[in-house]
């Protein structure tokens, strides 16, 4: 915590520009993932199942990349928080989370359908086989269920219906889900099984982000707590029904806190120690203490009023970019809404400004909700600044923050730097008015920490994305049940156990449909023998049937039953070009691949 001030501040670019640069960098990472997928994807895709599996693999890789990016955005990495802003990172996290769910559903749907189509089995049977036969797929299924559950809990309606704590702590299960999915990626990912460089890079990415989470979210705050030894020095009720808490400690100047920033505070007292919330500085930070003001609207903030003086506090920060460092013009307009006055009240006291160059517009629904009125009036008188209180419900006022009304209040608005902190809806309305007036975006600075994105457009995009993914998955499922029943019946007759076992006399003789069945050589392994028959149509491998598998004892029969469907599927999907060894059945896998290759050689492949 004490070292935050030493971090690079990137003051030569604005947070919005830094956000775009970060978006570009993350997009470049996604492009690198796509290039890796393309490098490992065969160029001779011919069937719909080939394409479905390829799309499913790409969606799975992008899902794995997206979830680690989601964690990195919320890892509280100082250089990102200071350059981009915690509010932008939070919004980016919420935005990317929606599309991560889409990619996850697309991955599951395409892979399941592609395997079912290539193996010519019903989807329920394929799901059962994937979950219980492939290594770590059962763990990945649990991970997917956890991520989907958390995504549902984070939806706007669900999020508004529960308390912060009920939402936040189950959200930590996402770390477990990512760990479970990671093992699945390495065990089953075609891009990692045979490519050591890709495997090392992927592990390096996950380990780096994991280390950042542990350091910045756990070890650093604990070390800072021992260094600063923050305690509650005073708790005071303020006008407007809010509560101010003053913290004192050692070496506070080393924190490098500035007006407009916030800390994440954890009060180490029974009932509160397990919760961590962001609170803005409501007064300039001083060596004698830090003042935070909060509105008691939830159980946590209400319980803060009952704390005793001397309570220890675990703090991380400072965070936030809404500081005087953003200022580029001599004249400044501050616009606050509700509890958003807290960081702007601190800025109102410390922003350098001549008489008449600083104006604060403070919007509240009623006189009772006004906070710091006496302090603001006193500061305005001392500094020669202006304070404008806009009080009343929206239904009672005539668009008080419209472009025309803002211009009447601040005639030189277009030439001012604007700092804005308010609820999301008010920010959207004011931003629209400022753009109508002609204030450039680079001179508008805002922060909001509402976890729910109220923008209708974002909700519509999320709904459309989810509907698309679910619709595609459903369509693939229906198609897999309806495709080419006659061909399936004919194939089943040709590769029935009796038919294949008698195929030695007719091996290599094509049927009128161009299908031939070729029996491979008997391959001896350390424990037993393996022999398979390959079924080809016009030179393409469409099925493989095991004629001989290890059967000497219960254990060998168990391994044969487990490995045979996996080996068969891998052979069909790759057209016999590559068969990965099944964990625990390496000798059987090797014999299976050799017998199949001998059959393909006989067929002239």
Coordinates of C-alpha atoms in Angstrom, one line a residue:
X1 CA 0.0 0.0 0.0
X2 CA 2.7 2.5 0.9
X3 CA 4.5 2.0 -2.4
X4 CA 1.6 3.0 -4.6
X5 CA 2.8 6.5 -5.0
X6 CA 6.0 5.2 -6.6
X7 CA 4.1 3.5 -9.5
X8 CA 4.2 5.0 -13.0
X9 CA 1.4 7.4 -13.5
X10 CA 1.2 7.7 -17.3
X11 CA 0.1 11.3 -17.0
X12 CA 0.9 12.0 -20.6
X13 CA -2.3 10.2 -21.7
X14 CA -5.8 10.5 -20.4
X15 CA -7.6 7.5 -18.8
X16 CA -9.9 7.2 -21.9
X17 CA -6.8 6.9 -24.2
X18 CA -5.2 4.5 -21.7
X19 CA -8.4 2.5 -21.8
X20 CA -8.3 2.3 -25.6
X21 CA -4.6 1.3 -25.5
X22 CA -5.5 -1.5 -23.0
X23 CA -8.4 -2.6 -25.2
X24 CA -6.0 -2.8 -28.2
X25 CA -3.4 -4.8 -26.2
X26 CA -6.1 -7.3 -25.1
X27 CA -7.4 -7.5 -28.6
X28 CA -3.9 -8.2 -29.8
X29 CA -3.7 -11.1 -27.3
X30 CA -7.0 -12.5 -28.6
X31 CA -5.6 -12.2 -32.1
X32 CA -2.5 -14.2 -31.0
X33 CA -4.7 -16.9 -29.6
X34 CA -6.6 -17.0 -32.9
X35 CA -3.3 -17.4 -34.8
X36 CA -2.3 -20.2 -32.5
X37 CA -5.6 -21.9 -33.2
X38 CA -5.1 -21.4 -37.0
X39 CA -1.6 -22.9 -36.8
X40 CA -2.9 -26.1 -35.2
X41 CA -6.1 -26.4 -37.3
X42 CA -5.9 -28.9 -40.3
X43 CA -6.3 -27.2 -43.6
X44 CA -8.4 -30.0 -45.1
X45 CA -11.7 -29.5 -43.2
X46 CA -14.5 -31.0 -45.3
X47 CA -17.5 -32.0 -43.1
X48 CA -19.8 -29.9 -41.0
X49 CA -18.5 -31.8 -37.9
X50 CA -14.9 -30.7 -38.8
X51 CA -16.0 -27.1 -38.9
X52 CA -18.0 -27.4 -35.8
X53 CA -15.1 -28.9 -33.9
X54 CA -12.7 -26.2 -35.2
X55 CA -15.1 -23.4 -34.2
X56 CA -15.6 -25.1 -30.8
X57 CA -11.8 -25.2 -30.3
X58 CA -11.4 -21.5 -31.1
X59 CA -14.3 -20.6 -28.8
X60 CA -12.7 -22.7 -26.0
X61 CA -9.3 -21.0 -26.5
X62 CA -10.9 -17.6 -26.4
X63 CA -12.9 -18.5 -23.4
X64 CA -9.7 -19.5 -21.6
X65 CA -8.1 -16.3 -22.6
X66 CA -11.1 -14.2 -21.7
X67 CA -11.5 -15.6 -18.2
X68 CA -7.9 -14.8 -17.3
X69 CA -8.3 -11.3 -18.7
X70 CA -11.4 -10.9 -16.5
X71 CA -9.3 -11.8 -13.5
X72 CA -6.5 -9.5 -14.5
X73 CA -8.9 -6.5 -14.9
X74 CA -9.9 -6.9 -11.2
X75 CA -6.5 -7.8 -9.8
X76 CA -6.1 -4.2 -8.6
X77 CA -2.8 -3.7 -10.5
X78 CA -1.8 -0.1 -9.6
X79 CA -0.5 0.8 -13.0
X80 CA -3.8 -0.2 -14.6
X81 CA -5.9 1.4 -11.9
X82 CA -4.1 4.7 -12.1
X83 CA -3.7 4.9 -15.9
X84 CA -7.2 3.6 -16.9
X85 CA -9.3 4.0 -13.8
X86 CA -11.0 1.5 -11.5
X87 CA -14.4 2.4 -12.9
X88 CA -13.4 1.7 -16.5
X89 CA -11.8 -1.6 -15.5
X90 CA -14.9 -2.6 -13.7
X91 CA -17.1 -1.7 -16.7
X92 CA -14.7 -3.6 -19.0
X93 CA -14.9 -6.6 -16.7
X94 CA -18.7 -6.6 -16.8
X95 CA -18.8 -6.1 -20.6
X96 CA -16.3 -8.8 -21.3
X97 CA -18.0 -11.2 -18.9
X98 CA -21.1 -11.3 -21.0
X99 CA -19.2 -12.3 -24.1
X100 CA -17.2 -14.8 -22.2
X101 CA -20.4 -16.6 -21.4
X102 CA -21.3 -16.6 -25.1
X103 CA -17.9 -18.1 -26.0
X104 CA -18.3 -20.8 -23.3
X105 CA -21.7 -21.8 -24.6
X106 CA -20.4 -21.8 -28.2
X107 CA -17.5 -24.0 -27.2
X108 CA -19.6 -26.6 -25.4
X109 CA -22.3 -26.6 -28.1
X110 CA -20.0 -26.9 -31.1
X111 CA -17.6 -29.5 -29.5
X112 CA -20.4 -31.7 -28.3
X113 CA -22.3 -31.6 -31.6
X114 CA -19.2 -32.0 -33.7
X115 CA -18.1 -35.1 -31.8
X116 CA -21.6 -36.6 -31.8
X117 CA -21.9 -35.9 -35.6
X118 CA -18.5 -37.4 -36.4
X119 CA -19.1 -40.5 -34.2
X120 CA -22.8 -40.8 -35.3
X121 CA -24.2 -41.1 -31.8
X122 CA -27.0 -39.2 -30.1
X123 CA -25.9 -36.0 -28.2
X124 CA -26.9 -37.3 -24.7
X125 CA -24.7 -40.4 -25.3
X126 CA -21.9 -38.1 -26.5
X127 CA -22.2 -35.8 -23.5
X128 CA -22.0 -38.8 -21.2
X129 CA -18.9 -40.2 -23.0
X130 CA -17.1 -36.8 -23.0
X131 CA -17.8 -36.2 -19.3
X132 CA -16.9 -39.6 -18.0
X133 CA -14.2 -40.8 -20.5
X134 CA -12.1 -37.8 -21.4
X135 CA -9.5 -36.7 -18.9
X136 CA -10.6 -33.7 -16.8
X137 CA -13.8 -33.0 -18.8
X138 CA -15.8 -33.8 -15.6
X139 CA -13.9 -31.0 -13.8
X140 CA -14.4 -28.7 -16.8
X141 CA -18.2 -29.4 -16.6
X142 CA -18.2 -28.3 -13.0
X143 CA -16.2 -25.2 -14.0
X144 CA -18.7 -24.4 -16.8
X145 CA -21.6 -24.8 -14.5
X146 CA -20.0 -22.5 -11.9
X147 CA -19.3 -19.8 -14.5
X148 CA -22.8 -19.9 -15.9
X149 CA -24.3 -19.8 -12.4
X150 CA -22.2 -16.7 -11.5
X151 CA -23.1 -15.1 -14.8
X152 CA -26.8 -15.5 -14.0
X153 CA -26.2 -14.1 -10.5
X154 CA -24.4 -11.1 -12.0
X155 CA -27.3 -10.2 -14.4
X156 CA -28.9 -6.9 -13.7
X157 CA -32.2 -8.1 -12.3
X158 CA -30.5 -10.8 -10.1
X159 CA -27.8 -8.4 -9.0
X160 CA -30.3 -5.8 -7.8
X161 CA -32.3 -8.4 -5.9
X162 CA -29.5 -9.5 -3.6
X163 CA -27.2 -7.8 -1.2
X164 CA -23.6 -7.0 -2.2
X165 CA -22.2 -9.6 0.1
X166 CA -24.5 -12.4 -1.2
X167 CA -23.3 -11.6 -4.7
X168 CA -19.6 -11.0 -4.0
X169 CA -18.5 -14.0 -2.0
X170 CA -20.0 -16.6 -4.2
X171 CA -18.3 -14.7 -7.0
X172 CA -15.0 -15.8 -5.6
X173 CA -15.9 -19.3 -6.8
X174 CA -14.8 -18.1 -10.2
X175 CA -11.2 -18.7 -9.1
X176 CA -12.1 -22.4 -8.5
X177 CA -13.9 -22.6 -11.9
X178 CA -10.8 -21.2 -13.7
X179 CA -8.5 -23.6 -11.9
X180 CA -10.7 -26.6 -12.9
X181 CA -11.0 -25.4 -16.5
X182 CA -7.2 -24.8 -16.7
X183 CA -6.4 -28.5 -16.1
X184 CA -9.0 -29.4 -18.8
X185 CA -7.3 -27.1 -21.3
X186 CA -3.9 -28.7 -20.9
X187 CA -5.2 -32.2 -20.8
X188 CA -7.5 -32.0 -23.9
X189 CA -6.4 -28.9 -25.8
X190 CA -5.1 -29.8 -29.2
X191 CA -3.1 -26.6 -29.2
X192 CA -1.2 -27.5 -26.0
X193 CA -0.9 -31.3 -26.1
X194 CA 1.7 -31.3 -29.0
X195 CA 3.1 -27.8 -28.8
X196 CA 5.4 -27.2 -25.8
X197 CA 5.9 -23.5 -26.6
X198 CA 2.1 -22.8 -26.6
X199 CA 1.8 -24.8 -23.4
X200 CA 4.5 -22.9 -21.7
X201 CA 3.2 -19.5 -22.9
X202 CA -0.3 -20.4 -21.7
X203 CA 0.9 -21.6 -18.3
X204 CA 3.0 -18.4 -18.0
X205 CA 0.0 -16.2 -18.7
X206 CA -2.1 -17.9 -16.0
X207 CA 0.7 -18.0 -13.5
X208 CA 1.5 -14.3 -14.0
X209 CA -2.1 -13.2 -13.5
X210 CA -2.4 -15.5 -10.5
X211 CA 0.7 -14.1 -8.9
X212 CA -0.6 -10.5 -9.5
X213 CA -3.9 -11.4 -7.8
X214 CA -2.2 -12.9 -4.8
X215 CA 0.3 -10.0 -4.5
X216 CA -2.0 -7.0 -5.1
X217 CA -5.2 -8.4 -3.5
X218 CA -3.7 -10.2 -0.5
X219 CA -0.1 -9.7 0.4
X220 CA 0.2 -6.0 -0.4
X221 CA -2.8 -4.9 1.7
X222 CA -1.6 -7.0 4.6
X223 CA 2.0 -5.6 4.4
X224 CA 0.5 -2.1 4.1
X225 CA -1.6 -2.7 7.2
X226 CA 1.5 -3.5 9.2
X227 CA 3.3 -0.4 7.8
X228 CA 0.5 2.2 8.3
X229 CA -1.4 0.7 11.2
X230 CA -4.6 2.5 10.4
X231 CA -7.2 2.7 13.0
X232 CA -10.6 4.4 13.4
X233 CA -10.0 7.8 15.1
X234 CA -13.5 9.3 14.8
X235 CA -17.0 8.4 13.6
X236 CA -19.4 11.4 13.0
X237 CA -22.9 11.8 11.6
X238 CA -23.1 14.4 8.9
X239 CA -26.0 16.3 7.3
X240 CA -27.9 14.3 4.7
X241 CA -27.9 11.1 6.7
X242 CA -24.3 10.2 6.0
X243 CA -21.5 9.1 8.2
X244 CA -17.8 10.2 8.1
X245 CA -15.0 8.0 9.4
X246 CA -11.6 9.4 10.1
X247 CA -8.6 7.0 10.0
X248 CA -5.3 7.7 11.5
X249 CA -2.0 5.9 11.4
X250 CA 1.7 6.1 10.7
X251 CA 3.5 7.4 7.6
X252 CA 0.3 8.3 5.8
X253 CA 2.2 10.7 3.5
X254 CA 3.9 7.7 2.0
X255 CA 0.6 6.5 0.6
X256 CA 0.6 9.3 -2.0
X257 CA -3.1 9.8 -1.8
X258 CA -4.7 12.7 -3.6
X259 CA -8.1 14.4 -3.5
X260 CA -10.6 12.5 -5.7
X261 CA -9.2 9.1 -5.0
X262 CA -10.6 6.2 -3.1
X263 CA -9.4 3.3 -0.9
X264 CA -10.8 -0.2 -0.4
X265 CA -11.4 -0.6 3.3
X266 CA -11.8 -3.7 5.5
X267 CA -12.7 -3.0 9.1
X268 CA -11.3 -5.6 11.4
X269 CA -14.2 -6.0 13.8
X270 CA -16.7 -8.8 14.2
X271 CA -19.3 -8.8 11.5
X272 CA -17.3 -6.5 9.2
X273 CA -13.9 -8.1 8.8
X274 CA -14.9 -10.3 5.9
X275 CA -16.2 -7.5 3.8
X276 CA -14.2 -5.0 1.7
X277 CA -15.8 -1.9 0.1
X278 CA -14.5 1.1 -1.8
X279 CA -14.9 4.5 -0.1
X280 CA -13.8 7.9 -1.5
X281 CA -11.8 10.5 0.4
X282 CA -14.3 13.3 1.3
X283 CA -11.5 15.7 2.4
X284 CA -7.9 16.3 1.2
X285 CA -5.6 13.6 2.7
X286 CA -3.5 14.9 5.5
X287 CA -0.7 13.4 7.6
X288 CA -3.0 13.6 10.6
X289 CA -5.8 11.4 9.0
X290 CA -7.9 10.3 6.1
X291 CA -11.6 11.1 6.0
X292 CA -14.2 8.9 4.3
X293 CA -17.9 9.6 4.0
X294 CA -20.5 6.9 3.2
X295 CA -24.2 6.7 3.0
X296 CA -25.7 4.0 5.2
X297 CA -27.8 2.1 2.6
X298 CA -26.8 -1.5 3.2
X299 CA -26.1 -3.7 6.2
X300 CA -22.4 -3.1 6.0
X301 CA -22.5 0.7 5.9
X302 CA -25.2 0.8 8.6
X303 CA -23.0 -1.4 10.8
X304 CA -20.1 1.1 10.5
X305 CA -21.9 3.5 12.7
X306 CA -21.7 1.0 15.5
X307 CA -18.0 0.5 15.4
X308 CA -15.8 1.6 18.2
X309 CA -12.9 4.1 18.0
X310 CA -9.6 2.2 17.7
X311 CA -10.9 -0.5 15.3
X312 CA -8.0 -1.7 13.1
X313 CA -8.5 -1.1 9.3
X314 CA -7.0 -3.0 6.4
X315 CA -6.8 -0.7 3.4
X316 CA -5.6 -1.0 -0.1
X317 CA -5.1 2.0 -2.3
X318 CA -5.2 4.8 -3.2
X319 CA -7.1 4.1 -6.5
X320 CA -8.9 6.3 -9.0
X321 CA -7.9 8.8 -11.7
X322 CA -10.4 11.6 -10.8
X323 CA -7.6 13.9 -9.6
X324 CA -6.2 17.3 -10.4
X325 CA -3.6 15.6 -12.6
X326 CA -6.2 15.4 -15.3
X327 CA -6.7 19.1 -15.5
X328 CA -5.6 20.9 -18.7
X329 CA -7.6 24.1 -18.5
X330 CA -7.6 27.0 -16.1
X331 CA -11.4 27.0 -15.5
X332 CA -13.1 23.9 -14.0
X333 CA -16.6 22.8 -13.5
X334 CA -17.4 20.1 -10.9
X335 CA -20.8 18.2 -11.2
X336 CA -21.8 15.9 -8.4
X337 CA -24.9 13.8 -7.9
X338 CA -25.9 12.4 -4.5
X339 CA -23.1 10.7 -2.6
X340 CA -20.9 11.4 -5.6
X341 CA -20.1 14.7 -3.9
X342 CA -17.5 13.0 -1.7
X343 CA -14.5 13.0 -4.1
X344 CA -15.6 16.3 -5.6
X345 CA -15.8 17.9 -2.2
X346 CA -12.1 17.1 -1.7
X347 CA -11.3 18.4 -5.2
X348 CA -13.3 21.6 -4.5
X349 CA -11.0 22.4 -1.7
X350 CA -7.6 21.6 -3.4
X351 CA -8.0 22.3 -7.1
X352 CA -5.8 25.4 -7.9
X353 CA -8.1 28.1 -9.3
X354 CA -8.5 31.8 -9.5
X355 CA -11.6 33.6 -8.3
X356 CA -14.5 32.8 -10.5
X357 CA -12.6 29.9 -12.3
X358 CA -14.1 27.1 -10.1
X359 CA -17.8 26.1 -10.1
X360 CA -19.6 23.2 -8.4
X361 CA -23.0 22.0 -9.4
X362 CA -24.5 19.7 -6.8
X363 CA -27.7 17.7 -7.7
X364 CA -29.9 16.2 -5.0
X365 CA -33.5 15.1 -4.8
X366 CA -34.2 17.0 -1.6
X367 CA -32.7 19.5 0.8
X368 CA -32.4 16.8 3.4
X369 CA -30.0 14.8 1.2
X370 CA -27.5 17.7 0.7
X371 CA -24.1 16.7 2.2
X372 CA -21.4 19.1 3.4
X373 CA -23.5 22.2 2.6
X374 CA -21.9 24.3 5.3
X375 CA -18.4 23.2 4.3
X376 CA -19.1 23.8 0.6
X377 CA -20.5 27.3 1.3
X378 CA -17.5 28.2 3.5
X379 CA -15.0 26.9 0.9
X380 CA -16.7 28.8 -1.9
X381 CA -16.6 32.0 0.1
X382 CA -12.9 31.6 1.0
X383 CA -11.8 30.6 -2.6
X384 CA -14.1 32.9 -4.6
X385 CA -15.7 29.9 -6.1
X386 CA -19.4 29.2 -7.0
X387 CA -21.7 26.5 -5.6
X388 CA -25.0 25.8 -7.4
X389 CA -27.5 23.5 -5.6
X390 CA -30.0 21.8 -7.9
X391 CA -32.6 20.3 -5.6
X392 CA -35.8 18.5 -6.5
X393 CA -37.1 15.3 -8.1
X394 CA -36.8 15.0 -11.8
X395 CA -40.6 15.2 -12.1
X396 CA -40.6 18.5 -10.3
X397 CA -37.8 20.2 -12.4
X398 CA -37.5 21.1 -16.0
X399 CA -34.5 19.1 -17.1
X400 CA -32.1 21.0 -14.7
X401 CA -29.0 19.5 -16.3
X402 CA -30.0 19.9 -19.9
X403 CA -27.6 21.7 -22.3
X404 CA -29.6 24.9 -22.2
X405 CA -29.8 25.0 -18.4
X406 CA -26.1 24.1 -18.0
X407 CA -25.2 27.0 -20.3
X408 CA -27.4 29.4 -18.3
X409 CA -25.7 28.3 -15.1
X410 CA -22.1 28.3 -16.6
X411 CA -22.0 30.5 -19.7
X412 CA -18.4 29.7 -20.4
X413 CA -19.0 25.9 -20.0
X414 CA -17.4 25.0 -23.4
X415 CA -14.0 26.3 -22.2
X416 CA -14.0 24.5 -18.9
X417 CA -12.5 21.2 -17.7
X418 CA -15.4 19.1 -16.3
X419 CA -15.2 16.6 -13.4
X420 CA -18.3 14.5 -13.0
X421 CA -19.2 11.9 -10.3
X422 CA -22.8 10.7 -10.0
X423 CA -25.1 7.7 -10.5
X424 CA -24.9 6.1 -14.0
X425 CA -28.1 7.6 -15.3
X426 CA -27.2 11.1 -14.3
X427 CA -23.7 10.7 -15.8
X428 CA -25.3 9.6 -19.1
X429 CA -27.7 12.6 -19.1
X430 CA -24.9 15.1 -18.3
X431 CA -22.5 13.6 -20.8
X432 CA -25.2 14.0 -23.5
X433 CA -25.7 17.7 -22.5
X434 CA -22.0 18.4 -22.5
X435 CA -21.6 16.9 -25.9
X436 CA -24.5 19.0 -27.2
X437 CA -22.8 22.1 -25.8
X438 CA -19.5 21.2 -27.5
X439 CA -17.3 20.2 -24.6
X440 CA -14.6 17.9 -26.0
X441 CA -14.5 14.4 -24.6
X442 CA -10.9 14.8 -23.6
X443 CA -11.9 17.6 -21.2
X444 CA -14.7 15.5 -19.5
X445 CA -13.6 13.2 -16.6
X446 CA -16.0 11.0 -14.7
X447 CA -16.1 8.0 -12.4
X448 CA -18.9 5.8 -11.2
X449 CA -18.7 2.6 -9.2
X450 CA -22.1 1.2 -9.6
X451 CA -21.7 -2.5 -10.3
X452 CA -24.9 -2.8 -12.4
X453 CA -24.7 -1.5 -15.9
X454 CA -28.0 0.3 -16.5
X455 CA -27.4 1.0 -20.1
X456 CA -30.2 -0.5 -22.2
X457 CA -27.9 -1.0 -25.1
X458 CA -25.5 -3.2 -23.1
X459 CA -28.4 -5.3 -21.8
X460 CA -29.7 -5.8 -25.3
X461 CA -26.3 -6.8 -26.6
X462 CA -26.0 -9.3 -23.8
X463 CA -29.4 -10.8 -24.5
X464 CA -28.8 -11.0 -28.2
X465 CA -25.4 -12.7 -27.7
X466 CA -26.8 -15.2 -25.3
X467 CA -29.8 -15.9 -27.5
X468 CA -27.5 -16.4 -30.5
X469 CA -25.3 -18.9 -28.6
X470 CA -28.2 -20.9 -27.2
X471 CA -30.0 -20.8 -30.6
X472 CA -26.9 -22.1 -32.4
X473 CA -26.5 -24.9 -29.8
X474 CA -30.1 -25.9 -30.1
X475 CA -30.0 -25.9 -33.9
X476 CA -26.9 -28.1 -33.9
X477 CA -28.6 -30.5 -31.5
X478 CA -31.7 -30.7 -33.6
X479 CA -29.6 -31.2 -36.8
X480 CA -27.6 -34.0 -35.2
X481 CA -30.8 -35.9 -34.5
X482 CA -32.2 -35.5 -38.0
X483 CA -29.3 -35.8 -40.4
X484 CA -29.0 -38.6 -42.9
X485 CA -30.9 -41.4 -41.0
X486 CA -30.6 -43.8 -44.0
X487 CA -26.9 -43.4 -44.2
X488 CA -26.5 -44.0 -40.5
X489 CA -28.6 -47.2 -40.7
X490 CA -26.6 -48.5 -43.6
X491 CA -23.3 -47.7 -41.8
X492 CA -24.6 -49.4 -38.6
X493 CA -25.3 -52.6 -40.6
X494 CA -21.9 -52.6 -42.3
X495 CA -19.9 -52.1 -39.1
X496 CA -22.0 -54.3 -36.7
X497 CA -19.8 -56.6 -34.6
X498 CA -20.7 -59.7 -36.6
X499 CA -20.2 -58.0 -39.9
X500 CA -16.8 -56.7 -39.0
X501 CA -15.6 -59.9 -37.5
X502 CA -16.4 -61.7 -40.7
X503 CA -14.8 -59.0 -42.8
X504 CA -11.5 -60.8 -43.3
X505 CA -13.0 -62.5 -46.3
X506 CA -14.3 -59.3 -47.9
X507 CA -11.7 -56.9 -46.6
X508 CA -11.1 -54.1 -49.1
X509 CA -14.1 -55.0 -51.3
X510 CA -16.1 -51.8 -51.9
X511 CA -19.8 -51.7 -51.6
X512 CA -22.0 -50.0 -54.3
X513 CA -21.9 -46.8 -52.1
X514 CA -18.1 -46.7 -52.2
X515 CA -17.6 -48.0 -48.7
X516 CA -14.9 -50.5 -47.9
X517 CA -13.9 -52.2 -44.7
X518 CA -10.3 -53.1 -44.1
X519 CA -9.0 -55.1 -41.2
X520 CA -5.7 -54.0 -39.7
X521 CA -2.9 -56.2 -38.5
X522 CA -2.9 -57.7 -35.0
X523 CA -0.5 -55.6 -32.9
X524 CA 1.1 -57.2 -29.9
X525 CA 1.4 -55.0 -26.8
X526 CA 3.1 -55.7 -23.4
X527 CA -0.2 -57.0 -22.0
X528 CA -2.2 -58.3 -24.9
X529 CA -3.0 -57.8 -28.6
X530 CA -5.0 -55.1 -30.4
X531 CA -6.7 -55.2 -33.8
X532 CA -9.1 -52.8 -35.5
X533 CA -11.0 -52.6 -38.7
X534 CA -11.2 -49.3 -40.6
X535 CA -14.4 -48.3 -42.5
X536 CA -13.7 -45.8 -45.4
X537 CA -16.0 -44.1 -47.8
X538 CA -14.3 -42.7 -50.9
X539 CA -11.0 -42.8 -49.1
X540 CA -12.2 -41.0 -45.9
X541 CA -12.2 -42.8 -42.6
X542 CA -15.8 -42.8 -41.3
X543 CA -15.6 -45.4 -38.5
X544 CA -13.3 -47.8 -36.7
X545 CA -14.3 -50.9 -34.9
X546 CA -12.1 -52.7 -32.4
X547 CA -11.8 -56.5 -33.1
X548 CA -9.3 -57.3 -30.3
X549 CA -8.6 -55.4 -27.2
X550 CA -6.8 -56.3 -23.9
X551 CA -9.1 -58.7 -22.0
X552 CA -6.9 -60.6 -19.7
X553 CA -8.4 -59.4 -16.4
X554 CA -10.9 -57.0 -14.9
X555 CA -8.5 -54.1 -14.9
X556 CA -7.6 -54.5 -18.6
X557 CA -11.2 -54.8 -19.6
X558 CA -12.0 -51.6 -17.7
X559 CA -9.2 -49.8 -19.4
X560 CA -10.3 -51.1 -22.8
X561 CA -13.9 -50.0 -22.2
X562 CA -12.6 -46.6 -21.2
X563 CA -10.1 -46.0 -23.9
X564 CA -11.8 -47.5 -27.0
X565 CA -14.5 -44.8 -27.5
X566 CA -11.9 -42.1 -27.1
X567 CA -9.5 -43.7 -29.5
X568 CA -12.3 -44.3 -32.1
X569 CA -13.5 -40.7 -31.8
X570 CA -10.0 -39.3 -32.2
X571 CA -9.4 -41.5 -35.3
X572 CA -12.6 -40.4 -37.0
X573 CA -12.2 -36.7 -36.2
X574 CA -8.6 -36.6 -37.4
X575 CA -9.3 -38.9 -40.4
X576 CA -6.7 -41.3 -38.9
X577 CA -3.9 -38.8 -39.1
X578 CA -3.3 -38.5 -35.3
X579 CA -4.4 -40.5 -32.3
X580 CA -3.4 -39.2 -28.9
X581 CA -2.5 -41.6 -26.2
X582 CA -5.2 -42.1 -23.6
X583 CA -4.0 -41.6 -20.0
X584 CA -3.7 -45.0 -18.3
X585 CA -4.0 -47.0 -21.5
X586 CA -0.8 -46.0 -23.4
X587 CA 0.0 -49.5 -24.6
X588 CA -3.5 -50.0 -25.9
X589 CA -3.4 -46.6 -27.6
X590 CA -0.2 -47.4 -29.3
X591 CA -1.4 -50.8 -30.6
X592 CA -4.7 -49.2 -31.7
X593 CA -2.9 -46.6 -33.7
X594 CA -0.5 -49.1 -35.3
X595 CA -3.3 -51.5 -36.3
X596 CA -5.3 -48.7 -37.7
X597 CA -2.4 -47.5 -39.7
X598 CA -1.9 -50.9 -41.2
X599 CA -5.5 -50.9 -42.3
X600 CA -5.1 -47.5 -43.9
X601 CA -2.0 -48.7 -45.7
X602 CA -3.9 -51.6 -47.1
X603 CA -6.5 -49.2 -48.3
X604 CA -3.9 -47.2 -50.2
X605 CA -3.9 -44.2 -47.8

